[in-house]
Short mmCIF file of C-alpha atoms and ligand atoms in Angstrom, two decimals:
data_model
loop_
_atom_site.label_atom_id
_atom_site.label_comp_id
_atom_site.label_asym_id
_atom_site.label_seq_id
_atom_site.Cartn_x
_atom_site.Cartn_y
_atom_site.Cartn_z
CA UNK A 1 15.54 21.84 0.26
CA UNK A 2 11.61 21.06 -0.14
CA UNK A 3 9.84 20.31 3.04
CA UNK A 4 8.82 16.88 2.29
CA UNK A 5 12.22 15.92 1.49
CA UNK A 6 13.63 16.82 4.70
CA UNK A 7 10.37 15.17 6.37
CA UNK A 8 11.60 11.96 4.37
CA UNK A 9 15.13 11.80 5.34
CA UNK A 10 14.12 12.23 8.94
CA UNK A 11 12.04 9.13 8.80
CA UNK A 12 14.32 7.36 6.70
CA UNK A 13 17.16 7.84 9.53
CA UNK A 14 14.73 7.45 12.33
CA UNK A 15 13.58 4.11 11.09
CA UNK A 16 17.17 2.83 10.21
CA UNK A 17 18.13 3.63 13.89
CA UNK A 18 15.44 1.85 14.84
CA UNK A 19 16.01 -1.75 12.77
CA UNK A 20 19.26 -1.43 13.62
CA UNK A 21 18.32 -1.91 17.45
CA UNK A 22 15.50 -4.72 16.54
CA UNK A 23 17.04 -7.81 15.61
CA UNK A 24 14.29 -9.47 14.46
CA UNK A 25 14.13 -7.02 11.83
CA UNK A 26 17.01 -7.30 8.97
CA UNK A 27 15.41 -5.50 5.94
CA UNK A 28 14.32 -1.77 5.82
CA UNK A 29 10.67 -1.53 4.85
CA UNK A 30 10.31 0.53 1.66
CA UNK A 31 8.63 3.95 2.81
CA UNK A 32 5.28 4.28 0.35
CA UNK A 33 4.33 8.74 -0.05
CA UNK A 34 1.16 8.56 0.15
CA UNK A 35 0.54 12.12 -1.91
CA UNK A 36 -2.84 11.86 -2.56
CA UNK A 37 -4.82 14.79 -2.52
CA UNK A 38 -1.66 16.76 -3.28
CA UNK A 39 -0.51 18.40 -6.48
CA UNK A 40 2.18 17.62 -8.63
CA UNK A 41 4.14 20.33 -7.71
CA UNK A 42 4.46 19.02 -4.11
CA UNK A 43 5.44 15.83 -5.02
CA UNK A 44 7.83 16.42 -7.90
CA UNK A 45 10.75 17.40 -5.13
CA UNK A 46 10.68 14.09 -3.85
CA UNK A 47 10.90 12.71 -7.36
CA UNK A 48 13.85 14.82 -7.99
CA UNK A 49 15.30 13.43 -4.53
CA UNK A 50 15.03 10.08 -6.18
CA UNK A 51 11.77 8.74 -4.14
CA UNK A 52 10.39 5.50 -5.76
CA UNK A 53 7.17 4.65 -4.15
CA UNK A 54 4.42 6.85 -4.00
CA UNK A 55 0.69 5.71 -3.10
CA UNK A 56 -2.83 7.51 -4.05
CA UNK A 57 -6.09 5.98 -3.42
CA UNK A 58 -8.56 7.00 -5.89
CA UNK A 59 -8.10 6.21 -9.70
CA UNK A 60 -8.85 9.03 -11.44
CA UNK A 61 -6.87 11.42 -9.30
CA UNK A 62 -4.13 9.27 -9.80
CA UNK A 63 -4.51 9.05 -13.52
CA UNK A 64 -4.58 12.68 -13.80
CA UNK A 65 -1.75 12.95 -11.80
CA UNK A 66 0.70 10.12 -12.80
CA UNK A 67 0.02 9.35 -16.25
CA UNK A 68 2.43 11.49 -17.75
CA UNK A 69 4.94 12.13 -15.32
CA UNK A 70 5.52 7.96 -15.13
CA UNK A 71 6.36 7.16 -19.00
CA UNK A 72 9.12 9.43 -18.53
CA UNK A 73 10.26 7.84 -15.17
CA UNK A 74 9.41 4.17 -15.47
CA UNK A 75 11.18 2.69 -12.68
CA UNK A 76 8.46 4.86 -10.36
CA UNK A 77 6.13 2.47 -8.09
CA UNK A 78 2.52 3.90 -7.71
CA UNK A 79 0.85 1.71 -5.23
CA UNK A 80 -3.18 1.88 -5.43
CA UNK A 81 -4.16 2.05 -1.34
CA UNK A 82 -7.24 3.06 -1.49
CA UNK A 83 -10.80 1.23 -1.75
CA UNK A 84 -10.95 -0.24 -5.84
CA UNK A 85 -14.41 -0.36 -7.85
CA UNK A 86 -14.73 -2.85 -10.27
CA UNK A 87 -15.28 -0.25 -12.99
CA UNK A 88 -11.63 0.97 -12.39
CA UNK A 89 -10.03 -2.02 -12.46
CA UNK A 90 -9.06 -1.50 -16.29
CA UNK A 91 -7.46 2.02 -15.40
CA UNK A 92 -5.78 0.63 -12.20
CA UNK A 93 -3.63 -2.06 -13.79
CA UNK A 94 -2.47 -0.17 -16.56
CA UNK A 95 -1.34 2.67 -14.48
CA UNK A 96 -0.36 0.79 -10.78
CA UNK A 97 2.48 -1.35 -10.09
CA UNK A 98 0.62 -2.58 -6.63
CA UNK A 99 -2.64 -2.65 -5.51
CA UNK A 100 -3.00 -2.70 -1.28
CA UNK A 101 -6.79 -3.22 -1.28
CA UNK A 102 -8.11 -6.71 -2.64
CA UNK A 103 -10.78 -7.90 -0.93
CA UNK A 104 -13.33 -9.46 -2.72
CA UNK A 105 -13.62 -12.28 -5.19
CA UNK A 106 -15.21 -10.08 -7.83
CA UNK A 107 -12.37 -7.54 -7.75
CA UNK A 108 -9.84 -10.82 -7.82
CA UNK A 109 -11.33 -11.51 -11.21
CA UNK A 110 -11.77 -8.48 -12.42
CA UNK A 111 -7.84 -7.79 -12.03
CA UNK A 112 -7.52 -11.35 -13.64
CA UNK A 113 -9.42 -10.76 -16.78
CA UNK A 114 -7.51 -7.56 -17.40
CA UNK A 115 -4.24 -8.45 -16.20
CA UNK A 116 -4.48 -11.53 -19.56
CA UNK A 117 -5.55 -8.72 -21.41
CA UNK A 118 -3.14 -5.77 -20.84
CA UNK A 119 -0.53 -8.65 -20.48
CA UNK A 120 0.72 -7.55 -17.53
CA UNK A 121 1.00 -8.73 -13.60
CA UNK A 122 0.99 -6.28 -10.51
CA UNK A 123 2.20 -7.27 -6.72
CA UNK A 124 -0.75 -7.49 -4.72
CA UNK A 125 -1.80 -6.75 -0.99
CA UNK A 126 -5.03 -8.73 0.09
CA UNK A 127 -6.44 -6.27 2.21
CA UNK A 128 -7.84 -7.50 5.63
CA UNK A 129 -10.59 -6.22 8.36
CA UNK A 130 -9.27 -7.16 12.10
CA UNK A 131 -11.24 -5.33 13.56
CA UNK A 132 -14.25 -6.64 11.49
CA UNK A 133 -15.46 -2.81 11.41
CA UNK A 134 -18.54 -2.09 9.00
CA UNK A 135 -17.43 0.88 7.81
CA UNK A 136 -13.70 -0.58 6.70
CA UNK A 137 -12.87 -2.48 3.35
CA UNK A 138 -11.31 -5.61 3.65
CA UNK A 139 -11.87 -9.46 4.15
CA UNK A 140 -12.51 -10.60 7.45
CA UNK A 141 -9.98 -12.70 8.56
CA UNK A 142 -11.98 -16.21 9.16
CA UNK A 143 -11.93 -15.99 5.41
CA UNK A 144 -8.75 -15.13 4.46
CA UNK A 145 -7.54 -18.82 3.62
CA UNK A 146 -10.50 -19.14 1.28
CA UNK A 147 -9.77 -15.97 -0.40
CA UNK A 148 -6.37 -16.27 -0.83
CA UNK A 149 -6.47 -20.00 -2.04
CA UNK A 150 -9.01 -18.78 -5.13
CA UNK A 151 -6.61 -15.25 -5.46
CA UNK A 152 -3.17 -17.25 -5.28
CA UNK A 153 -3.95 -20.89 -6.69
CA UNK A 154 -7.12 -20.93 -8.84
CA UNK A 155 -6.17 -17.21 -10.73
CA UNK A 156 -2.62 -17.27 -9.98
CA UNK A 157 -2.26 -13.75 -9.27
CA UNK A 158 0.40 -12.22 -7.38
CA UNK A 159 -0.58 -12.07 -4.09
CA UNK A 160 3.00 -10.66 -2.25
CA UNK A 161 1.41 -9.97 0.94
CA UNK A 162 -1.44 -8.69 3.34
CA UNK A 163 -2.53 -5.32 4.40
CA UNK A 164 -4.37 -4.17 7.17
CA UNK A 165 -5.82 -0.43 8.80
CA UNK A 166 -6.43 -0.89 12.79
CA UNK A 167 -9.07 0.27 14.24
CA UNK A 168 -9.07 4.13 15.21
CA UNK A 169 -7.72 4.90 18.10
CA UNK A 170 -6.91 1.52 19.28
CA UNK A 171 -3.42 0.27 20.74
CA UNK A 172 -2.49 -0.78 17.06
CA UNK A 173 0.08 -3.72 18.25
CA UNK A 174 -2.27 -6.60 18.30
CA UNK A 175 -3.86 -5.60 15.23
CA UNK A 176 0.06 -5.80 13.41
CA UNK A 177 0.65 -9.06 15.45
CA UNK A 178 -2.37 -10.95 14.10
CA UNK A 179 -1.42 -9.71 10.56
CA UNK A 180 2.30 -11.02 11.04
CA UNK A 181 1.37 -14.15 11.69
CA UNK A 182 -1.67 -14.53 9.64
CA UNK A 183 0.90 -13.71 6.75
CA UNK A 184 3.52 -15.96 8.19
CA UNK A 185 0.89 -18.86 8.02
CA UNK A 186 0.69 -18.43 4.02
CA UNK A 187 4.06 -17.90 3.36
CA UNK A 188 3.57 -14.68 2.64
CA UNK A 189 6.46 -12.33 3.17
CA UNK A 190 5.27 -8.15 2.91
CA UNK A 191 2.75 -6.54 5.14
CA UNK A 192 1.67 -3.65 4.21
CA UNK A 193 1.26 -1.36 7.72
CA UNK A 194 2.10 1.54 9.31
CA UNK A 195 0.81 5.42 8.45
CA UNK A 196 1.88 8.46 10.18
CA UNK A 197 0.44 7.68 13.47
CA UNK A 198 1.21 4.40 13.81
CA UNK A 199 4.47 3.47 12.16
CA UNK A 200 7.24 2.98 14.46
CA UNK A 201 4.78 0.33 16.00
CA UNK A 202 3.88 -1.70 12.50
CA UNK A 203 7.84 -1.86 11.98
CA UNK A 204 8.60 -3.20 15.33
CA UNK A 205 5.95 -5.69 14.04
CA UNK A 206 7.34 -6.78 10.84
CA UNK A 207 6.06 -4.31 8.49
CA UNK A 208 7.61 -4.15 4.77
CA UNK A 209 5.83 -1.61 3.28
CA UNK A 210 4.66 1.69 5.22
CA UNK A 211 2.57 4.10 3.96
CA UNK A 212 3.19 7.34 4.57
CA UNK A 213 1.14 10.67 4.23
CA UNK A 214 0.72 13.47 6.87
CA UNK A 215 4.68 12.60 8.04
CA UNK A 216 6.31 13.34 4.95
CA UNK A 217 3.82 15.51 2.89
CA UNK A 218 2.16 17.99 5.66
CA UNK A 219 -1.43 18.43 6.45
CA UNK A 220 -4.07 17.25 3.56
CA UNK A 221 -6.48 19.49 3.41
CA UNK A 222 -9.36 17.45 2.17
CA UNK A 223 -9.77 13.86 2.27
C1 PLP F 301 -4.28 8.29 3.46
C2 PLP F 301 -3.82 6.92 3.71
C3 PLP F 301 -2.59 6.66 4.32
C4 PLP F 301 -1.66 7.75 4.82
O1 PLP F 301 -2.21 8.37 5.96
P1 PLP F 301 -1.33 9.29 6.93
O2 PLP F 301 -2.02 9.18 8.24
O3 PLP F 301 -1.37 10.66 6.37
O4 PLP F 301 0.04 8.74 6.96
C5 PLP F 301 -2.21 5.34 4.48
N1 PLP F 301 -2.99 4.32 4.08
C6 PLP F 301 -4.19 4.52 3.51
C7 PLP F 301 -5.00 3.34 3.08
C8 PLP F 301 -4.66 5.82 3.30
O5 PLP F 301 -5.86 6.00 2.72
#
């Protein structure tokens, strides 16, 4: 069997163990492959294994890569992770069923305009900053109500949860805490936390939706 497939299983057994012993968690969290920078061929096994969520974070990779191989599997769930230009936004909502990255009003609108005009409405992650870093995308968290209010209310789009990357090499458990609740406050049920280093801690935390690279697909080389 294909590396990444065994990698999968692992995690799919470890984290089922590990729900099963925290009882404030019922629900498995679905387990996003994060496969960008690898080919087709690499990912294809865990297609075959009957994988449904996959993740990339840059557009026209993802077109290149998905395009094809998704109108012949339609019930596949490409998630968009990854920071989202304006100028993409066309390409993004025809091709992703979830986008983990909103965070700013002109993006909101954007997604709005073309979401009346392909006719079509993707789950959406508003994508937060905690640790209010420069160099990370997201909203800062003073004006998350704001932001969601316009996202949820004034464009109705379909804001399912929140997102958040900690800080680097930070004790990530605050970080997930704040998010919980923060999400909790708005009725919002999925967080979207948790990558290879860090998962096991975003799903003692209440995560719904890891993403998962390095664990399950090996080393990137670039990127
Ligand atoms: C690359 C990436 C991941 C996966 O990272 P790993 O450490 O390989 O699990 C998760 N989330 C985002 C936003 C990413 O860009």
């Amino acid at each position: 069997m294909h590396n990444s497939v065994d990698n999968l299983i692992a995690i799919q057994k470890e984290i089922q163990l590990k729900t099963s012993e925290n009882k404030s968690s019922k629900n498995l969290p679905e387990i996003i492959a994060v496969s960008k920078t690898f080919m087709m061929e690499n990912i294809i096994p865990l297609i075959n294994h009957g994988h449904l969520h996959f993740g990339e974070n840059k557009v026209q990779e993802a077109i290149e890569k998905w395009e094809n191989i998704k109108s012949d599997f339609s019930h596949l769930n490409l998630h968009m992770i990854g920071k989202l230009q304006t100028n993409k936004v066309k390409h993004a909502v025809s091709l992703f069923d979830y986008i983990h990255s909103l965070d700013n009003f002109k993006l909101a609108e954007k997604i709005f305009n073309e979401q009346e005009k392909q006719n079509k409405k993707i789950k959406i992650f508003i994508q937060v900053n905690l640790g209010e870093e420069d160099q990370k995308s997201g909203i800062l968290l003073k004006n998350l109500n704001n932001f969601y209010t316009f996202c949820a209310k004034e464009l109705s789009l379909n804001i399912i949860g929140l997102m958040c990357i900690p800080p680097a090499n930070h004790e990530p458990t605050d970080y997930f805490k704040i998010l919980k609740s923060a999400a909790d406050k708005l009725s919002l049920k999925d967080l979207s936390m948790g990558m290879s280093s860090d998962f096991e801690t975003a799903l003692l935390n209440g995560s719904t939706y890891l993403r998962l690279g390095s664990v399950i697909m090996g080393k990137r080389n670039v990127n």
